[in-house]
Short mmCIF file of C-alpha atoms in Angstrom, two decimals:
data_model
loop_
_atom_site.label_atom_id
_atom_site.label_comp_id
_atom_site.label_asym_id
_atom_site.label_seq_id
_atom_site.Cartn_x
_atom_site.Cartn_y
_atom_site.Cartn_z
CA MET A 1341 140.06 170.37 74.70
CA ILE A 1342 141.02 169.64 70.80
CA LEU A 1343 137.80 171.66 69.65
CA ASN A 1344 138.86 175.12 71.29
CA ALA A 1345 141.78 174.12 69.53
CA LEU A 1346 140.16 173.94 66.16
CA LEU A 1347 137.92 177.19 66.78
CA SER A 1348 140.69 178.85 67.52
CA ALA A 1349 143.29 178.75 64.43
CA PRO A 1350 144.64 181.82 63.34
CA ASP A 1351 143.77 183.72 60.11
CA ASP A 1352 146.21 186.39 59.89
CA ASP A 1353 149.86 185.11 60.07
CA PRO A 1354 151.69 186.93 57.50
CA ALA A 1355 154.24 184.40 57.16
CA GLY A 1356 151.22 181.93 56.50
CA LEU A 1357 149.61 184.24 54.37
CA ALA A 1358 152.87 184.48 51.97
CA MET A 1359 153.55 180.78 52.00
CA LEU A 1360 149.75 180.14 51.42
CA ARG A 1361 149.96 182.21 48.15
CA LEU A 1362 152.74 180.38 46.99
CA SER A 1363 150.90 176.78 48.12
CA MET A 1364 147.52 178.39 45.75
CA LEU A 1365 149.92 178.65 42.90
CA ASP A 1366 151.10 175.47 43.21
CA TRP A 1367 148.08 173.43 44.19
CA ALA A 1368 146.05 174.71 41.25
CA ALA A 1369 149.20 173.13 39.13
CA CYS A 1370 148.78 170.23 40.29
CA ALA A 1371 145.01 169.97 39.66
CA LEU A 1372 145.77 171.14 36.09
CA ALA A 1373 148.33 168.44 35.70
CA GLY A 1374 146.42 165.75 37.04
CA ARG A 1375 143.43 166.45 35.67
CA ARG A 1376 143.68 163.41 33.02
CA GLU A 1377 144.69 160.89 36.03
CA PRO A 1378 141.65 158.37 36.21
CA SER A 1379 141.16 159.32 39.81
CA ALA A 1380 140.32 162.53 38.88
CA ILE A 1381 138.22 161.38 35.64
CA ALA A 1382 136.03 159.33 37.93
CA ALA A 1383 135.07 162.28 40.35
CA ARG A 1384 133.68 164.24 37.58
CA SER A 1385 130.79 161.78 38.04
CA LEU A 1386 130.22 163.55 41.55
CA ALA A 1387 128.37 166.23 42.17
CA SER A 1388 130.74 168.31 43.48
CA GLU A 1389 133.53 170.79 41.90
CA ALA A 1390 135.32 170.97 45.71
CA ALA A 1391 135.39 167.00 45.33
CA LEU A 1392 136.94 167.38 41.72
CA TRP A 1393 139.35 169.87 42.94
CA ALA A 1394 140.72 167.85 45.32
CA THR A 1395 141.20 164.37 43.92
CA ALA A 1396 143.00 166.41 40.76
CA GLY A 1397 145.03 168.23 42.99
CA HIS A 1398 146.53 164.88 44.23
CA ALA A 1399 146.07 163.01 41.90
CA LEU A 1400 149.91 162.77 41.12
CA ASP A 1401 151.16 163.25 44.75
CA TYR A 1402 152.75 166.33 44.31
CA ASP A 1403 151.19 168.73 46.11
CA ASP A 1404 152.64 170.06 49.21
CA THR A 1405 152.94 168.15 52.63
CA HIS A 1406 153.10 169.24 56.26
CA PHE A 1407 155.42 166.85 58.16
CA ASP A 1408 153.55 167.70 61.57
CA HIS A 1409 150.26 167.19 60.19
CA ILE A 1410 151.81 163.96 58.77
CA GLY A 1411 149.56 164.56 55.27
CA HIS A 1412 149.06 167.10 52.71
CA VAL A 1413 147.08 170.15 53.60
CA THR A 1414 146.28 172.32 50.91
CA THR A 1415 144.25 170.33 48.48
CA VAL A 1416 141.63 169.40 50.54
CA VAL A 1417 141.30 172.57 52.73
CA LEU A 1418 141.48 174.93 49.80
CA PRO A 1419 138.78 173.34 47.73
CA ALA A 1420 136.60 173.36 50.62
CA ALA A 1421 137.19 177.09 51.05
CA LEU A 1422 137.05 177.85 46.78
CA SER A 1423 133.58 176.27 46.91
CA VAL A 1424 131.91 178.58 48.89
CA ALA A 1425 133.83 181.77 49.23
CA ARG A 1426 132.43 184.87 48.10
CA ASP A 1427 136.36 187.06 47.47
CA TRP A 1428 139.60 186.79 47.61
CA PRO A 1429 140.04 187.98 51.21
CA THR A 1430 137.78 185.80 52.53
CA LEU A 1431 139.63 182.83 50.55
CA GLU A 1432 142.75 183.43 51.75
CA ARG A 1433 141.83 183.49 55.45
CA ALA A 1434 139.50 180.97 55.50
CA THR A 1435 141.92 178.55 53.72
CA LEU A 1436 144.96 179.47 56.48
CA ALA A 1437 142.31 178.87 59.06
CA GLY A 1438 141.71 175.69 57.91
CA ALA A 1439 145.28 174.92 56.49
CA GLU A 1440 145.97 176.11 60.50
CA ALA A 1441 143.20 173.79 62.23
CA ALA A 1442 144.30 170.79 59.83
CA ILE A 1443 147.64 170.57 61.46
CA ARG A 1444 146.37 171.18 64.83
CA MET A 1445 144.22 168.17 64.55
CA GLY A 1446 147.00 166.05 62.67
CA VAL A 1447 149.34 166.28 65.61
CA TRP A 1448 146.53 166.15 68.35
CA LEU A 1449 145.79 162.42 66.18
CA GLY A 1450 149.58 161.85 66.30
CA ARG A 1451 151.72 159.13 64.39
CA GLY A 1452 150.43 156.43 66.31
CA HIS A 1453 146.97 156.99 64.47
CA TYR A 1454 148.90 157.23 61.01
CA ALA A 1455 150.70 154.23 61.90
CA ALA A 1456 147.27 152.59 62.85
CA GLY A 1457 146.61 152.95 58.81
CA PHE A 1458 144.49 156.40 58.72
CA HIS A 1459 145.61 158.74 56.03
CA GLN A 1460 145.68 162.11 57.88
CA THR A 1461 145.34 163.72 54.71
CA ALA A 1462 141.77 163.35 54.96
CA THR A 1463 141.04 162.56 58.51
CA ALA A 1464 142.68 165.63 60.13
CA GLY A 1465 142.26 167.19 56.51
CA ALA A 1466 138.86 166.85 56.65
CA PHE A 1467 138.43 168.64 60.17
CA GLY A 1468 140.20 171.55 58.31
CA ALA A 1469 137.88 171.70 55.54
CA THR A 1470 135.08 171.83 57.67
CA LEU A 1471 136.55 174.71 59.23
CA ALA A 1472 137.66 176.61 56.56
CA ALA A 1473 134.11 175.99 54.61
CA ALA A 1474 132.34 178.08 58.07
CA ARG A 1475 134.91 180.19 58.47
CA ALA A 1476 134.15 181.33 54.63
CA MET A 1477 130.82 181.31 54.94
CA GLU A 1478 131.28 183.28 58.35
CA LEU A 1479 129.53 181.07 60.16
CA ASP A 1480 129.45 182.04 64.57
CA THR A 1481 131.13 180.03 67.21
CA SER A 1482 128.51 178.11 68.03
CA ALA A 1483 127.60 176.74 64.31
CA THR A 1484 131.40 176.13 63.75
CA ALA A 1485 131.83 173.98 66.42
CA ASN A 1486 128.03 171.98 65.91
CA ALA A 1487 129.67 171.61 62.06
CA LEU A 1488 133.33 170.48 63.44
CA ALA A 1489 131.69 167.90 65.91
CA LEU A 1490 129.32 166.82 63.57
CA CYS A 1491 132.70 166.04 61.42
CA ALA A 1492 134.11 163.92 63.63
CA SER A 1493 131.19 161.22 62.11
CA ARG A 1494 132.55 161.97 58.47
CA ALA A 1495 136.35 162.50 58.71
CA ALA A 1496 137.90 159.28 57.23
CA GLY A 1497 140.42 157.47 54.77
CA LEU A 1498 143.15 154.65 54.88
CA LYS A 1499 146.35 154.13 53.75
CA ALA A 1500 145.05 150.94 52.27
CA GLN A 1501 143.88 153.04 49.37
CA PHE A 1502 147.55 153.79 48.89
CA GLY A 1503 148.50 153.11 45.11
CA THR A 1504 144.90 153.40 43.92
CA ASP A 1505 142.61 156.00 43.06
CA GLY A 1506 141.19 155.76 46.48
CA LYS A 1507 144.43 158.04 47.32
CA PRO A 1508 143.18 160.96 45.85
CA LEU A 1509 139.71 160.36 46.35
CA ASN A 1510 140.34 160.68 49.84
CA ALA A 1511 141.20 164.16 49.41
CA GLY A 1512 138.15 164.75 47.40
CA PHE A 1513 135.65 163.00 49.95
CA ALA A 1514 137.31 165.09 52.70
CA ALA A 1515 137.27 168.49 51.12
CA GLN A 1516 133.64 167.80 50.23
CA ALA A 1517 132.89 166.33 53.63
CA GLY A 1518 133.88 169.87 55.08
CA ILE A 1519 131.40 171.77 52.79
CA ASP A 1520 128.70 169.35 54.19
CA CYS A 1521 129.39 169.65 57.73
CA ALA A 1522 129.65 173.45 57.55
CA HIS A 1523 126.43 173.69 55.63
CA LEU A 1524 124.55 171.39 58.10
CA GLY A 1525 126.15 173.80 60.64
CA ALA A 1526 124.52 176.61 59.30
CA ALA A 1527 121.05 174.90 59.03
CA GLY A 1528 121.18 174.46 62.78
CA ALA A 1529 122.58 171.00 63.06
CA THR A 1530 123.76 169.79 66.80
CA ALA A 1531 126.54 167.73 67.82
CA PRO A 1532 128.00 167.24 71.02
CA ALA A 1533 131.57 168.96 71.51
CA GLU A 1534 133.13 165.82 73.22
CA ALA A 1535 132.39 164.17 69.57
CA ILE A 1536 135.95 165.01 68.37
CA GLU A 1537 137.32 163.44 71.43
CA SER A 1538 135.26 160.51 71.10
CA TYR A 1539 136.69 160.68 67.37
CA GLY A 1540 140.61 160.43 68.69
CA ALA A 1541 139.77 157.65 70.99
CA THR A 1542 138.30 155.50 68.53
CA HIS A 1543 141.05 156.23 65.69
CA ALA A 1544 143.93 155.88 67.65
CA GLY A 1545 144.37 158.89 68.19
CA GLN A 1546 147.24 159.84 70.99
CA GLY A 1547 145.68 163.56 72.21
CA ALA A 1548 149.34 165.17 71.45
CA THR A 1549 149.19 168.70 72.58
CA PRO A 1550 148.37 170.82 68.90
CA PRO A 1551 150.57 173.90 68.70
CA SER A 1552 149.00 177.19 70.00
CA GLY A 1553 150.87 179.19 67.33
CA PRO A 1554 150.37 179.40 63.52
CA ARG A 1555 152.25 176.48 62.09
CA PHE A 1556 150.86 176.73 58.15
CA HIS A 1557 154.48 178.68 57.29
CA ALA A 1558 156.20 175.17 57.91
CA VAL A 1559 154.46 173.21 54.80
CA ARG A 1560 157.20 171.89 52.38
CA HIS A 1561 156.24 171.87 48.89
CA LYS A 1562 157.61 169.13 46.87
CA LEU A 1563 160.09 170.23 43.66
CA HIS A 1564 160.99 166.71 42.57
CA ALA A 1565 157.98 164.57 41.14
CA CYS A 1566 158.76 161.82 43.37
CA CYS A 1567 158.25 160.28 47.35
CA HIS A 1568 158.94 163.20 49.50
CA GLY A 1569 161.67 160.83 51.32
CA LEU A 1570 163.59 160.89 48.41
CA HIS A 1571 163.57 164.66 48.47
CA ALA A 1572 166.21 165.34 51.07
CA ALA A 1573 169.12 163.47 49.26
CA LEU A 1574 168.25 164.95 45.86
CA GLU A 1575 168.46 168.43 47.73
CA ALA A 1576 171.47 167.55 48.83
CA TYR A 1577 173.25 165.99 45.68
CA ARG A 1578 171.50 169.47 43.60
CA SER A 1579 173.94 171.05 45.90
CA LEU A 1580 176.95 168.98 44.58
CA SER A 1581 175.98 168.91 40.92
CA PRO A 1582 179.10 166.80 39.95
CA ASP A 1583 180.10 167.20 36.34
CA ASP A 1584 181.71 163.19 36.34
CA LEU A 1585 181.11 160.76 39.07
CA SER A 1586 181.80 156.79 39.69
CA SER A 1587 179.91 156.43 43.23
CA ILE A 1588 177.13 157.96 45.06
CA VAL A 1589 176.59 156.74 49.04
CA VAL A 1590 173.11 157.72 50.24
CA THR A 1591 172.67 158.16 53.68
CA THR A 1592 168.69 157.93 54.94
CA HIS A 1593 167.03 157.53 58.05
CA PRO A 1594 166.15 153.48 58.19
CA ARG A 1595 162.22 154.27 58.40
CA TRP A 1596 162.48 155.35 54.49
CA LEU A 1597 163.49 151.83 53.18
CA SER A 1598 159.96 150.26 53.27
CA VAL A 1599 158.45 153.28 51.80
CA CYS A 1600 161.04 154.79 48.77
CA ASN A 1601 163.74 152.01 48.68
CA GLN A 1602 162.98 150.06 45.25
CA PRO A 1603 166.64 149.07 43.91
CA ALA A 1604 165.62 148.51 40.36
CA PRO A 1605 161.64 149.61 39.50
CA THR A 1606 160.52 148.83 36.12
CA THR A 1607 157.75 151.07 35.84
CA GLY A 1608 157.53 154.67 36.28
CA LEU A 1609 155.71 154.55 39.09
CA GLY A 1610 158.16 152.66 40.94
CA ALA A 1611 161.02 154.77 40.01
CA LYS A 1612 159.41 157.55 42.51
CA PHE A 1613 159.93 155.38 44.99
CA SER A 1614 163.72 154.30 44.52
CA TYR A 1615 166.56 156.39 45.95
CA ARG A 1616 168.86 154.59 43.72
CA HIS A 1617 166.73 155.39 40.68
CA ALA A 1618 166.08 158.91 41.37
CA LEU A 1619 169.80 159.66 42.10
CA ALA A 1620 170.81 157.96 38.70
CA LEU A 1621 168.02 160.37 36.69
CA ALA A 1622 169.37 163.38 38.69
CA ALA A 1623 173.43 161.93 37.77
CA SER A 1624 172.45 161.62 34.20
CA GLY A 1625 171.07 165.20 33.56
CA HIS A 1626 167.44 164.25 33.90
CA ASP A 1627 165.36 166.80 35.33
CA THR A 1628 163.46 164.99 38.77
CA SER A 1629 161.05 167.58 38.94
CA ASP A 1630 159.47 166.91 35.63
CA PRO A 1631 156.90 164.37 36.16
CA GLU A 1632 158.03 163.38 32.68
CA SER A 1633 161.40 162.13 33.91
CA PHE A 1634 159.70 159.07 36.19
CA SER A 1635 158.84 157.42 33.40
CA ASP A 1636 158.68 153.57 32.63
CA ALA A 1637 160.98 154.28 29.49
CA LEU A 1638 163.80 155.75 31.72
CA THR A 1639 164.17 152.56 34.01
CA ARG A 1640 165.08 150.65 31.05
CA ASP A 1641 167.21 153.44 29.79
CA ALA A 1642 171.29 151.67 29.67
CA GLY A 1643 172.97 155.10 30.84
CA VAL A 1644 170.43 155.13 33.52
CA VAL A 1645 170.35 152.40 34.44
CA ALA A 1646 174.27 151.88 34.66
CA MET A 1647 174.17 154.97 36.99
CA ARG A 1648 171.92 153.44 39.29
CA ASP A 1649 174.02 150.81 39.66
CA ARG A 1650 176.78 153.21 41.01
CA VAL A 1651 174.11 154.34 43.85
CA CYS A 1652 174.23 152.62 47.36
CA VAL A 1653 171.49 153.07 50.15
CA GLU A 1654 173.12 153.42 53.62
CA THR A 1655 171.13 154.35 56.98
CA ASP A 1656 171.52 156.17 60.11
CA ASP A 1657 168.84 156.07 62.53
CA SER A 1658 170.47 159.59 64.29
CA LEU A 1659 169.35 161.48 61.46
CA ALA A 1660 165.94 162.89 61.33
CA ASP A 1661 163.35 161.79 58.75
CA THR A 1662 163.57 165.00 57.23
CA ALA A 1663 167.06 164.49 56.33
CA ALA A 1664 169.64 163.09 54.27
CA ARG A 1665 173.25 162.82 53.19
CA VAL A 1666 174.82 162.43 50.34
CA ASN A 1667 178.31 161.52 49.41
CA VAL A 1668 179.64 161.63 45.76
CA ASP A 1669 183.60 160.20 45.36
CA GLY A 1670 184.44 161.31 48.76
CA THR A 1671 182.41 164.89 48.88
CA VAL A 1672 179.54 164.83 51.21
CA ALA A 1673 176.61 167.24 51.64
CA ALA A 1674 173.77 167.09 53.80
CA HIS A 1675 169.88 168.32 53.37
CA ASP A 1676 167.02 168.68 56.05
CA LEU A 1677 163.82 169.30 54.59
CA ALA A 1678 163.09 170.98 58.17
CA ASP A 1679 165.13 173.73 57.09
CA PRO A 1680 162.85 176.50 55.77
CA MET A 1681 164.53 177.34 51.95
CA PRO A 1682 164.39 181.84 51.19
CA LEU A 1683 161.22 182.78 49.77
CA ASP A 1684 162.31 184.18 47.09
CA GLU A 1685 164.12 180.98 46.13
CA LEU A 1686 161.41 178.75 46.89
CA SER A 1687 158.98 181.15 44.95
CA GLY A 1688 161.35 180.64 41.78
CA ARG A 1689 161.47 176.76 41.82
CA ILE A 1690 157.82 176.64 42.48
CA ARG A 1691 156.51 179.03 39.04
CA SER A 1692 159.21 176.87 37.40
CA LYS A 1693 157.63 173.68 38.60
CA VAL A 1694 154.35 175.17 37.79
CA GLY A 1695 155.46 176.15 34.42
CA LYS A 1696 156.57 172.59 33.92
CA LEU A 1697 153.38 171.12 34.78
CA VAL A 1698 150.80 173.18 33.10
CA GLY A 1699 152.93 175.51 30.53
CA GLU A 1700 153.98 178.98 30.59
CA GLU A 1701 150.63 180.45 29.15
CA THR A 1702 148.62 179.15 31.79
CA ALA A 1703 151.38 179.23 34.28
CA GLY A 1704 150.93 183.25 33.64
CA ARG A 1705 147.35 183.55 34.03
CA ILE A 1706 147.21 181.54 37.40
CA GLY A 1707 149.88 183.52 38.49
CA GLY A 1708 148.51 186.62 37.75
CA ALA A 1709 145.13 185.65 39.26
CA VAL A 1710 146.50 185.14 42.88
CA GLU A 1711 149.40 188.09 42.64
CA CYS A 1712 146.30 190.14 41.63
CA GLY A 1713 143.85 188.41 44.36
CA ASP A 1714 141.08 187.83 41.45
CA LEU A 1715 138.73 184.96 42.56
CA GLN A 1716 136.68 184.83 39.58
CA ALA A 1717 139.76 184.34 37.14
CA TYR A 1718 141.41 181.74 39.44
CA CYS A 1719 138.31 179.80 39.69
CA ALA A 1720 137.65 179.97 35.80
CA GLU A 1721 140.97 178.82 35.22
CA VAL A 1722 141.02 175.89 37.06
CA THR A 1723 137.05 174.64 36.79
CA ALA A 1724 136.67 175.17 32.61
CA ARG A 1725 139.57 172.86 32.28
CA LEU A 1726 138.76 170.24 35.24
CA ASN A 1727 135.66 170.26 33.89
CA SER A 1728 135.56 170.57 30.10
CA GLU A 1729 138.71 167.94 28.85
CA SER A 1730 138.68 164.54 29.17
CA ALA A 1731 141.13 161.88 29.10
#
């Protein structure tokens, strides 16, 4: 039963905890950098810090992703735990358990759920947020089970919202749903265990067997400020870094052609979904980890446009959808996002990303709070900026 899989989500996996600390740093930077986005500004009207935190964290679409879950994890689960945790150890363990539960729910619902039009970040994420809040509140098993069953009536989120403020607000709604359901469970509200099974049956769930062991350690962080479908190609190109070139051939799985293959984008947003433009930016010396590189102006830059015309996109359905090959004038490199990056290298690149997003001073304060396990400082740094600054 899926309920048992959620209740047994682990909170003590050492590899998961190490990855979580990087995700906490990454999420805080994404939330602070996204605080002036329209969705985050609108979320300030809600009487919920968690909804604001989650919405802001997803506003730039630069937050972490889990490919088994088919969605973003930390931006939904962490705010739910953060809003009710009493200390740092409780926060970490509750967040990790919630993240593992979200992944288990995402796997159980399966790709069919996503293909039907549901947004796993919010649907599976709401169950993860519920478990995170329940663990942070130290609810017993019965109350936690009721909270999760109640979440079956609250978990929602549609891909139809993509491209609008509704997408990041999906994350905000899911975080708040988790908190509400945990409080209802604590107050003694009951719900049938079968409700979650019914949720899957009515929401195009495939009922796949969820993982029995920890999986959050396999979360992947966005290290380029664009669609995750472009990242394998950008990483492959990064390993080549040629001084001069005449052509670039990108080979990717065909599923990405309908997602991120805009041939000649005219806006910065469109540039985030274009193999040709993203590779042209990298080849022209622009830092693709910096959101400022994906600007309207650079879609019109003569040098970038000329480089874009040298990029060709091909497909190979034998490639994993996490992988890509790049051929630069006959020299070929490949990269698969499913392959783990050494933790020290990942840590360095995330810290570089955080510095670009929020500035070195703020990055240092957030990093220090995470390293010291200072819940008060971490909350204060995030909350003060999100609540006080306007567009």
